[in-house]
CSV table of C-alpha atoms in Angstrom, one decimal:
chain,number,residue,atom,x,y,z
S,183,UNK,CA,46.2,-73.0,-53.6
S,184,UNK,CA,45.6,-76.2,-55.6
S,185,UNK,CA,45.4,-75.9,-59.4
S,186,UNK,CA,41.8,-76.9,-59.4
S,187,UNK,CA,40.8,-73.7,-57.7
S,188,UNK,CA,42.5,-71.7,-60.3
S,189,UNK,CA,40.9,-73.6,-63.1
S,190,UNK,CA,37.5,-72.9,-61.8
S,191,UNK,CA,38.3,-69.4,-60.7
S,192,UNK,CA,36.3,-69.7,-57.5
S,193,UNK,CA,38.2,-67.2,-55.3
S,194,UNK,CA,35.2,-64.9,-55.2
S,195,UNK,CA,33.5,-67.4,-52.9
S,196,UNK,CA,34.9,-65.3,-50.1
S,197,UNK,CA,32.4,-62.5,-51.0
S,198,UNK,CA,29.5,-64.9,-51.6
S,199,UNK,CA,27.7,-64.8,-48.7
S,200,UNK,CA,15.7,-77.2,-56.7
S,201,UNK,CA,11.0,-79.8,-49.3
S,202,UNK,CA,8.9,-82.5,-49.1
S,203,UNK,CA,9.1,-85.9,-50.6
S,204,UNK,CA,6.0,-85.2,-52.7
S,205,UNK,CA,5.2,-81.6,-53.4
S,206,UNK,CA,1.3,-81.2,-53.5
S,207,UNK,CA,0.0,-80.7,-57.0
S,208,UNK,CA,-1.8,-77.5,-56.2
S,209,UNK,CA,1.5,-75.5,-56.3
S,210,UNK,CA,3.0,-77.0,-59.5
S,211,UNK,CA,0.2,-78.5,-61.6
S,212,UNK,CA,-0.2,-76.5,-64.8
S,213,UNK,CA,-3.9,-77.0,-65.0
S,214,UNK,CA,-4.7,-76.3,-61.3
S,215,UNK,CA,-4.4,-72.5,-61.6
S,216,UNK,CA,-5.2,-69.9,-64.1
S,217,UNK,CA,-1.9,-68.8,-65.5
S,218,UNK,CA,-1.2,-65.4,-67.1
S,219,UNK,CA,-0.2,-65.1,-70.7
S,220,UNK,CA,3.5,-65.7,-71.5
S,221,UNK,CA,6.0,-63.3,-73.1
S,222,UNK,CA,9.4,-64.2,-74.4
S,223,UNK,CA,12.5,-62.3,-73.3
S,224,UNK,CA,16.3,-62.5,-73.0
S,225,UNK,CA,16.9,-59.3,-71.1
S,226,UNK,CA,15.1,-58.8,-67.7
S,227,UNK,CA,12.0,-59.7,-65.7
S,228,UNK,CA,8.6,-58.4,-66.9
S,229,UNK,CA,6.5,-56.7,-64.4
S,230,UNK,CA,3.2,-57.5,-66.1
S,231,UNK,CA,3.6,-61.2,-66.9
S,232,UNK,CA,5.9,-64.2,-66.8
S,233,UNK,CA,8.4,-64.6,-69.6
S,234,UNK,CA,9.5,-67.7,-71.4
S,235,UNK,CA,13.2,-68.2,-71.4
S,236,UNK,CA,15.6,-70.7,-72.9
S,237,UNK,CA,18.0,-72.5,-70.6
S,238,UNK,CA,20.9,-74.3,-72.1
S,239,UNK,CA,22.3,-77.5,-70.5
S,240,UNK,CA,25.7,-79.1,-70.6
S,241,UNK,CA,26.0,-82.6,-69.0
S,242,UNK,CA,28.3,-83.5,-66.2
S,243,UNK,CA,28.9,-87.2,-66.8
S,244,UNK,CA,30.9,-87.7,-63.6
S,245,UNK,CA,31.0,-86.0,-60.2
S,246,UNK,CA,34.6,-86.8,-59.1
S,247,UNK,CA,37.2,-84.9,-61.2
S,248,UNK,CA,40.0,-87.1,-59.8
S,249,UNK,CA,38.3,-90.4,-60.6
S,250,UNK,CA,35.7,-90.2,-63.3
S,251,UNK,CA,34.6,-93.8,-62.7
S,252,UNK,CA,33.6,-93.2,-59.1
S,253,UNK,CA,29.9,-93.0,-58.4
S,254,UNK,CA,29.6,-93.6,-54.6
S,255,UNK,CA,30.0,-90.7,-52.2
S,256,UNK,CA,29.2,-91.4,-48.6
S,257,UNK,CA,25.5,-92.5,-48.6
S,258,UNK,CA,24.9,-91.0,-52.0
S,259,UNK,CA,25.3,-92.4,-55.5
S,260,UNK,CA,25.8,-90.0,-58.4
S,261,UNK,CA,23.1,-90.1,-61.1
S,262,UNK,CA,23.7,-87.1,-63.4
S,263,UNK,CA,24.3,-83.4,-63.5
S,264,UNK,CA,23.9,-80.3,-65.7
S,265,UNK,CA,25.6,-77.0,-66.1
S,266,UNK,CA,22.9,-74.4,-66.8
S,267,UNK,CA,23.3,-71.2,-68.8
S,268,UNK,CA,20.9,-68.7,-70.4
S,269,UNK,CA,20.9,-65.6,-72.4
S,270,UNK,CA,18.3,-64.2,-70.1
S,271,UNK,CA,20.3,-61.9,-67.9
S,272,UNK,CA,18.0,-62.5,-64.9
S,273,UNK,CA,18.8,-66.2,-64.8
S,274,UNK,CA,21.1,-67.3,-62.0
S,275,UNK,CA,21.4,-66.9,-58.3
S,276,UNK,CA,19.4,-70.1,-57.7
S,277,UNK,CA,18.9,-70.4,-54.0
S,278,UNK,CA,15.9,-72.7,-53.6
S,279,UNK,CA,14.2,-75.5,-55.5
S,280,UNK,CA,11.1,-77.5,-55.0
S,281,UNK,CA,10.0,-80.4,-57.3
S,282,UNK,CA,6.8,-82.3,-57.9
S,283,UNK,CA,6.3,-85.9,-56.8
S,284,UNK,CA,7.9,-87.2,-60.1
S,285,UNK,CA,10.9,-84.9,-59.9
S,286,UNK,CA,10.0,-83.2,-63.1
S,287,UNK,CA,8.1,-79.9,-62.7
S,288,UNK,CA,9.9,-77.3,-60.5
S,289,UNK,CA,9.6,-74.0,-58.7
S,290,UNK,CA,12.9,-72.2,-58.0
S,291,UNK,CA,13.8,-68.8,-56.6
S,292,UNK,CA,16.7,-66.5,-57.5
S,293,UNK,CA,18.3,-64.5,-54.7
S,294,UNK,CA,17.5,-61.3,-56.8
S,295,UNK,CA,13.8,-61.7,-56.2
S,296,UNK,CA,12.6,-63.8,-59.1
S,297,UNK,CA,10.7,-67.0,-59.7
S,298,UNK,CA,11.7,-69.7,-62.2
S,299,UNK,CA,9.3,-72.5,-63.1
S,300,UNK,CA,9.7,-75.3,-65.6
S,301,UNK,CA,10.3,-79.0,-66.2
S,302,UNK,CA,13.4,-81.2,-65.9
S,303,UNK,CA,13.8,-83.4,-69.0
S,304,UNK,CA,15.1,-86.9,-68.5
S,305,UNK,CA,16.5,-89.7,-70.7
S,306,UNK,CA,16.2,-92.8,-68.5
S,307,UNK,CA,17.5,-91.9,-65.1
S,308,UNK,CA,19.7,-89.0,-66.3
S,309,UNK,CA,18.8,-85.3,-66.6
S,310,UNK,CA,19.3,-83.9,-70.1
S,311,UNK,CA,17.9,-80.4,-69.8
S,312,UNK,CA,15.2,-78.0,-68.8
S,313,UNK,CA,12.1,-77.1,-70.8
S,314,UNK,CA,9.0,-74.8,-70.5
S,315,UNK,CA,11.1,-72.5,-68.3
S,316,UNK,CA,9.4,-69.2,-67.3
S,317,UNK,CA,10.8,-66.3,-65.2
S,318,UNK,CA,8.8,-63.7,-63.3
S,319,UNK,CA,9.4,-61.3,-60.5
S,320,UNK,CA,8.3,-62.1,-56.9
S,321,UNK,CA,5.5,-59.8,-56.0
S,322,UNK,CA,5.0,-58.2,-52.5
S,323,UNK,CA,1.8,-57.3,-50.6
S,324,UNK,CA,1.2,-54.3,-52.9
S,325,UNK,CA,1.5,-56.4,-56.1
S,326,UNK,CA,4.8,-54.8,-57.1
S,327,UNK,CA,8.1,-56.6,-57.4
S,328,UNK,CA,9.7,-57.0,-54.0
S,329,UNK,CA,12.9,-55.5,-55.3
S,330,UNK,CA,11.1,-52.1,-55.7
S,331,UNK,CA,11.2,-51.8,-51.9
S,332,UNK,CA,14.7,-53.1,-51.6
S,333,UNK,CA,13.7,-56.6,-50.7
S,334,UNK,CA,15.9,-59.3,-52.3
S,335,UNK,CA,18.2,-62.1,-51.1
S,336,UNK,CA,15.3,-64.5,-51.4
S,337,UNK,CA,17.2,-67.5,-50.1
S,338,UNK,CA,14.7,-70.2,-48.9
S,339,UNK,CA,11.6,-71.8,-50.3
S,340,UNK,CA,9.0,-74.2,-48.9
S,341,UNK,CA,5.6,-75.5,-50.1
S,342,UNK,CA,2.5,-76.5,-48.3
S,343,UNK,CA,-0.2,-77.3,-50.8
S,344,UNK,CA,-0.9,-74.2,-52.8
S,345,UNK,CA,0.9,-72.1,-50.1
S,346,UNK,CA,4.5,-71.1,-50.9
S,347,UNK,CA,6.8,-69.6,-48.3
S,348,UNK,CA,9.9,-67.5,-49.2
S,349,UNK,CA,12.5,-66.1,-46.8
S,350,UNK,CA,14.1,-62.7,-47.4
S,351,UNK,CA,17.5,-62.9,-45.8
S,352,UNK,CA,18.6,-59.3,-45.8
S,353,UNK,CA,15.4,-58.0,-44.1
S,354,UNK,CA,14.7,-61.1,-42.0
S,355,UNK,CA,11.1,-61.6,-43.1
S,356,UNK,CA,9.1,-64.5,-44.6
S,357,UNK,CA,6.4,-64.0,-47.3
S,358,UNK,CA,3.6,-66.4,-47.8
S,359,UNK,CA,2.0,-66.8,-51.3
S,360,UNK,CA,-1.2,-68.6,-52.3
S,361,UNK,CA,-0.4,-70.0,-55.8
S,362,UNK,CA,-4.1,-70.8,-56.3
S,363,UNK,CA,-4.5,-67.1,-56.8
S,364,UNK,CA,-2.4,-66.5,-59.9
S,365,UNK,CA,0.5,-68.9,-59.6
S,366,UNK,CA,3.7,-66.8,-59.7
S,367,UNK,CA,1.6,-63.6,-60.0
S,368,UNK,CA,0.3,-64.2,-56.4
S,369,UNK,CA,1.0,-61.4,-53.9
S,370,UNK,CA,3.1,-62.3,-50.9
S,371,UNK,CA,2.0,-61.5,-47.4
S,372,UNK,CA,4.2,-61.1,-44.4
S,373,UNK,CA,3.8,-63.8,-41.6
S,374,UNK,CA,4.3,-63.4,-37.9
S,375,UNK,CA,7.7,-64.5,-36.8
S,376,UNK,CA,9.5,-65.2,-33.5
S,377,UNK,CA,11.3,-62.1,-32.2
S,378,UNK,CA,14.7,-63.7,-32.7
S,379,UNK,CA,14.3,-63.8,-36.5
S,380,UNK,CA,14.5,-60.0,-36.7
S,381,UNK,CA,17.7,-60.0,-34.7
S,382,UNK,CA,19.6,-62.4,-37.0
S,383,UNK,CA,22.9,-60.9,-38.3
S,384,UNK,CA,23.0,-59.1,-41.6
S,385,UNK,CA,23.3,-61.5,-44.6
S,386,UNK,CA,23.3,-64.6,-42.3
S,387,UNK,CA,19.5,-64.8,-41.8
S,388,UNK,CA,17.0,-67.5,-42.8
S,389,UNK,CA,18.5,-69.8,-45.3
S,390,UNK,CA,16.3,-72.9,-45.1
S,391,UNK,CA,12.5,-73.4,-44.9
S,392,UNK,CA,10.6,-76.7,-44.4
S,393,UNK,CA,6.9,-77.3,-43.8
S,394,UNK,CA,6.3,-80.5,-41.8
S,395,UNK,CA,3.4,-82.5,-43.4
S,396,UNK,CA,0.6,-84.4,-41.7
S,397,UNK,CA,1.5,-87.6,-39.9
S,398,UNK,CA,4.9,-86.5,-38.7
S,399,UNK,CA,6.1,-84.9,-35.5
S,400,UNK,CA,5.5,-81.1,-35.6
S,401,UNK,CA,2.9,-81.5,-38.4
S,402,UNK,CA,1.9,-78.1,-39.8
S,403,UNK,CA,5.0,-76.4,-38.4
S,404,UNK,CA,7.2,-74.2,-40.6
S,405,UNK,CA,10.8,-74.8,-39.7
S,406,UNK,CA,13.1,-71.8,-40.4
S,407,UNK,CA,16.9,-72.2,-40.1
S,408,UNK,CA,19.4,-69.4,-40.2
S,409,UNK,CA,22.6,-69.6,-42.2
S,410,UNK,CA,24.8,-68.5,-39.3
S,411,UNK,CA,22.7,-66.8,-36.6
S,412,UNK,CA,24.6,-68.2,-33.6
S,413,UNK,CA,23.3,-68.6,-30.0
S,414,UNK,CA,25.5,-68.1,-26.9
S,415,UNK,CA,27.1,-71.5,-27.3
S,416,UNK,CA,28.0,-70.9,-31.0
S,417,UNK,CA,25.3,-73.1,-32.4
S,418,UNK,CA,23.0,-72.2,-35.4
S,419,UNK,CA,19.7,-70.6,-34.5
S,420,UNK,CA,16.5,-72.1,-35.9
S,421,UNK,CA,12.8,-71.4,-35.4
S,422,UNK,CA,9.5,-73.3,-35.1
S,423,UNK,CA,6.6,-71.3,-36.6
S,424,UNK,CA,3.1,-72.7,-36.1
S,425,UNK,CA,0.5,-72.5,-33.3
S,426,UNK,CA,3.3,-71.3,-31.1
S,427,UNK,CA,6.6,-69.5,-32.0
S,428,UNK,CA,9.8,-70.9,-30.5
S,429,UNK,CA,13.5,-71.5,-31.0
S,430,UNK,CA,15.9,-74.4,-31.2
S,431,UNK,CA,19.5,-74.8,-32.2
S,432,UNK,CA,21.6,-76.9,-34.5
S,433,UNK,CA,25.1,-78.0,-33.4
S,434,UNK,CA,27.6,-76.1,-35.6
S,435,UNK,CA,30.9,-77.9,-36.5
S,436,UNK,CA,33.9,-77.6,-38.8
S,437,UNK,CA,32.9,-74.1,-39.8
S,438,UNK,CA,29.9,-75.3,-41.9
S,439,UNK,CA,26.9,-73.0,-42.3
S,440,UNK,CA,23.4,-74.1,-43.3
S,441,UNK,CA,22.3,-73.4,-46.9
S,442,UNK,CA,19.1,-75.5,-47.2
S,443,UNK,CA,17.1,-78.4,-45.7
S,444,UNK,CA,14.6,-81.0,-46.8
S,445,UNK,CA,12.5,-83.7,-45.3
S,446,UNK,CA,12.9,-87.3,-46.4
S,447,UNK,CA,9.8,-89.5,-47.0
S,448,UNK,CA,10.8,-91.4,-43.8
S,449,UNK,CA,10.6,-88.1,-41.8
S,450,UNK,CA,14.3,-87.5,-41.4
S,451,UNK,CA,15.6,-84.0,-41.9
S,452,UNK,CA,18.6,-83.4,-44.2
S,453,UNK,CA,20.7,-80.3,-43.8
S,454,UNK,CA,22.7,-79.0,-46.7
S,455,UNK,CA,25.7,-77.1,-45.5
S,456,UNK,CA,28.7,-75.3,-47.0
S,457,UNK,CA,32.0,-73.7,-46.0
S,458,UNK,CA,34.8,-71.6,-47.5
S,459,UNK,CA,38.3,-70.8,-46.4
S,460,UNK,CA,41.3,-69.5,-48.4
S,461,UNK,CA,43.4,-72.5,-47.5
S,462,UNK,CA,40.7,-75.2,-47.8
S,463,UNK,CA,38.6,-73.8,-50.5
S,464,UNK,CA,34.9,-74.7,-50.8
S,465,UNK,CA,33.3,-77.7,-49.2
S,466,UNK,CA,29.7,-79.0,-48.8
S,467,UNK,CA,28.1,-81.7,-46.7
S,468,UNK,CA,24.7,-83.2,-45.9
S,469,UNK,CA,23.8,-84.1,-42.4
S,470,UNK,CA,20.8,-86.3,-41.3
S,471,UNK,CA,18.8,-85.2,-38.2
S,472,UNK,CA,16.0,-87.1,-36.6
S,473,UNK,CA,12.8,-84.9,-36.9
S,474,UNK,CA,11.7,-86.3,-33.5
S,475,UNK,CA,14.7,-84.6,-31.9
S,476,UNK,CA,13.5,-81.1,-32.8
S,477,UNK,CA,11.7,-79.3,-30.0
S,478,UNK,CA,11.6,-75.8,-28.4
S,479,UNK,CA,15.0,-75.2,-26.7
S,480,UNK,CA,16.6,-78.4,-28.1
S,481,UNK,CA,20.1,-78.6,-29.6
S,482,UNK,CA,20.0,-81.0,-32.4
S,483,UNK,CA,22.8,-82.8,-34.2
S,484,UNK,CA,23.3,-85.7,-36.7
S,485,UNK,CA,25.9,-87.6,-38.7
S,486,UNK,CA,27.2,-86.5,-42.1
S,487,UNK,CA,26.1,-88.7,-44.9
S,488,UNK,CA,27.9,-86.9,-47.8
S,489,UNK,CA,30.8,-84.5,-48.2
S,490,UNK,CA,32.4,-83.0,-51.2
S,491,UNK,CA,35.1,-80.4,-52.1
S,492,UNK,CA,36.7,-78.8,-55.1
S,493,UNK,CA,37.9,-82.2,-56.3
S,494,UNK,CA,34.2,-82.7,-57.1
S,495,UNK,CA,31.8,-80.9,-59.4
S,496,UNK,CA,30.4,-78.5,-56.9
S,497,UNK,CA,29.8,-74.8,-56.7
S,498,UNK,CA,28.0,-72.6,-54.2
S,499,UNK,CA,25.3,-75.3,-53.5
S,500,UNK,CA,22.3,-73.6,-51.9
S,501,UNK,CA,19.2,-75.7,-52.7
S,502,UNK,CA,18.2,-79.3,-52.0
S,503,UNK,CA,15.0,-81.3,-52.6
S,504,UNK,CA,14.0,-85.0,-52.7
S,505,UNK,CA,11.6,-87.1,-54.7
S,506,UNK,CA,11.0,-90.9,-55.1
S,507,UNK,CA,11.1,-92.4,-58.5
S,508,UNK,CA,8.7,-95.0,-59.9
S,509,UNK,CA,11.4,-97.6,-59.3
S,510,UNK,CA,11.5,-96.6,-55.6
S,511,UNK,CA,14.8,-94.7,-55.7
S,512,UNK,CA,15.0,-91.8,-53.2
S,513,UNK,CA,16.7,-89.0,-55.3
S,514,UNK,CA,18.3,-85.8,-54.0
S,515,UNK,CA,18.5,-82.8,-56.3
S,516,UNK,CA,21.0,-80.1,-55.5
S,517,UNK,CA,21.2,-76.7,-57.2
S,518,UNK,CA,23.9,-74.0,-57.0
S,519,UNK,CA,23.8,-70.2,-56.8
S,520,UNK,CA,26.3,-68.6,-59.2
S,521,UNK,CA,26.0,-65.2,-57.5
S,522,UNK,CA,25.6,-63.9,-61.1
S,523,UNK,CA,29.4,-64.2,-61.4
S,524,UNK,CA,31.3,-65.3,-64.5
S,525,UNK,CA,33.6,-67.4,-62.3
S,526,UNK,CA,30.8,-69.5,-60.8
S,527,UNK,CA,28.3,-72.0,-62.3
S,528,UNK,CA,24.6,-72.8,-62.0
S,529,UNK,CA,24.7,-76.6,-61.4
S,530,UNK,CA,21.9,-79.1,-61.1
S,531,UNK,CA,23.0,-82.4,-59.6
S,532,UNK,CA,21.1,-85.6,-58.7
S,533,UNK,CA,22.1,-88.4,-56.4
S,534,UNK,CA,20.4,-91.6,-55.2
S,535,UNK,CA,20.2,-91.9,-51.4
S,536,UNK,CA,21.6,-95.4,-50.6
S,537,UNK,CA,20.0,-96.4,-47.3
C-alpha cells in the first residue's frame, strides 16, 4: 500500500459505509423565520435549542499532493479548501450541504442526526473559515430528536423554498421539514415513497436528493438516488417522487457508488461518486448527466468530468453543491464525512467548473 495511505491513516474506509444553483432564501435567510434563542456548547446537541459552536479551519493551499502548482483537474479548477475541526463533540459526519445563492450561508446535516447552519467566510475567492455556526438535533414528527427512535444516518439533503428534505439511509425513509415553522426546530414529517425505497439494502439506501426547480424537465420532482441499491442488471436504483412515483437506473461502472448529486444552473445533473478498495485505496469522481435523459424506466449515464485519488486532498467526500459567483464563475463545493474517526478529516473544497 503506498506511503500516502499510511500517512493519512485511511484504512478504516473499509468500514465507512455542503442542490440547486440558487437556494431559495426562505430556507436560509436569517430574517425570514423566527429563530429560537442560542446556547453555547462544546459537548453535545441541546434538545431545547440550537447551540453556537466554534469551528476551526486550516487552509489547504493546493489539491494535488504530488504537484502543488497544479490547479486543473479534468473540467474543474481548484479554488481553495479547508480542514474543519471543533471541540464540539457532535461536529463531524457531514453528509449533505446546501448553500445560498452567494455560496455563503449554509445548511448541513450530520449522519448522526444533526443540523449545522452557518456562514462560509471568504477572502477574495478563497475560503478562510466558518462563522455563526450553530448545531441542533433533527426533530421527528413528535418533536423529539430522531435519534431517540433509532433514526440516524441522515445522508441526503435537498431544498425547495422553505421545504427541506432529509433522507434516512438505515430506515429507508425521507422526512420533509418546513423551515418557515421554526427553522431547524421544525418537525419532520414522513413523505410517501415508491415501494422500492423500502426494499433498498441495509446501509446502501438513499444517498442523494435533488428537487428539480420550475422551468426544467421534471419540475417539482424530488429525485432520490441510492448509494448502491442495484437493479437486476447491476445498475444503481433511483426514484422519481412527485405527482407519480416511479423508478429509473444509473449505469454503475468501475465500482463507484453514488454519494450525492446536484443540478447545474444549465439543468445538467452532477453525480458525486466514491469507491474504496484495499489495493486501490479511495477514489472519487463526478459524472455529468443530462436531466432530459431521466424518465421512468430509463437507464442514464454520462461522462466523468473529474476524478481524484489519495494523491489528492480528498477524504470520504459525501456532499456537493453549486453556486454562481458575482463574476459568473460556477463553483462546486464538496464536503467530506469523517465518520467521527480520528483517522479521517472534515474537508470543505471548492472548484470552478470550466465549461
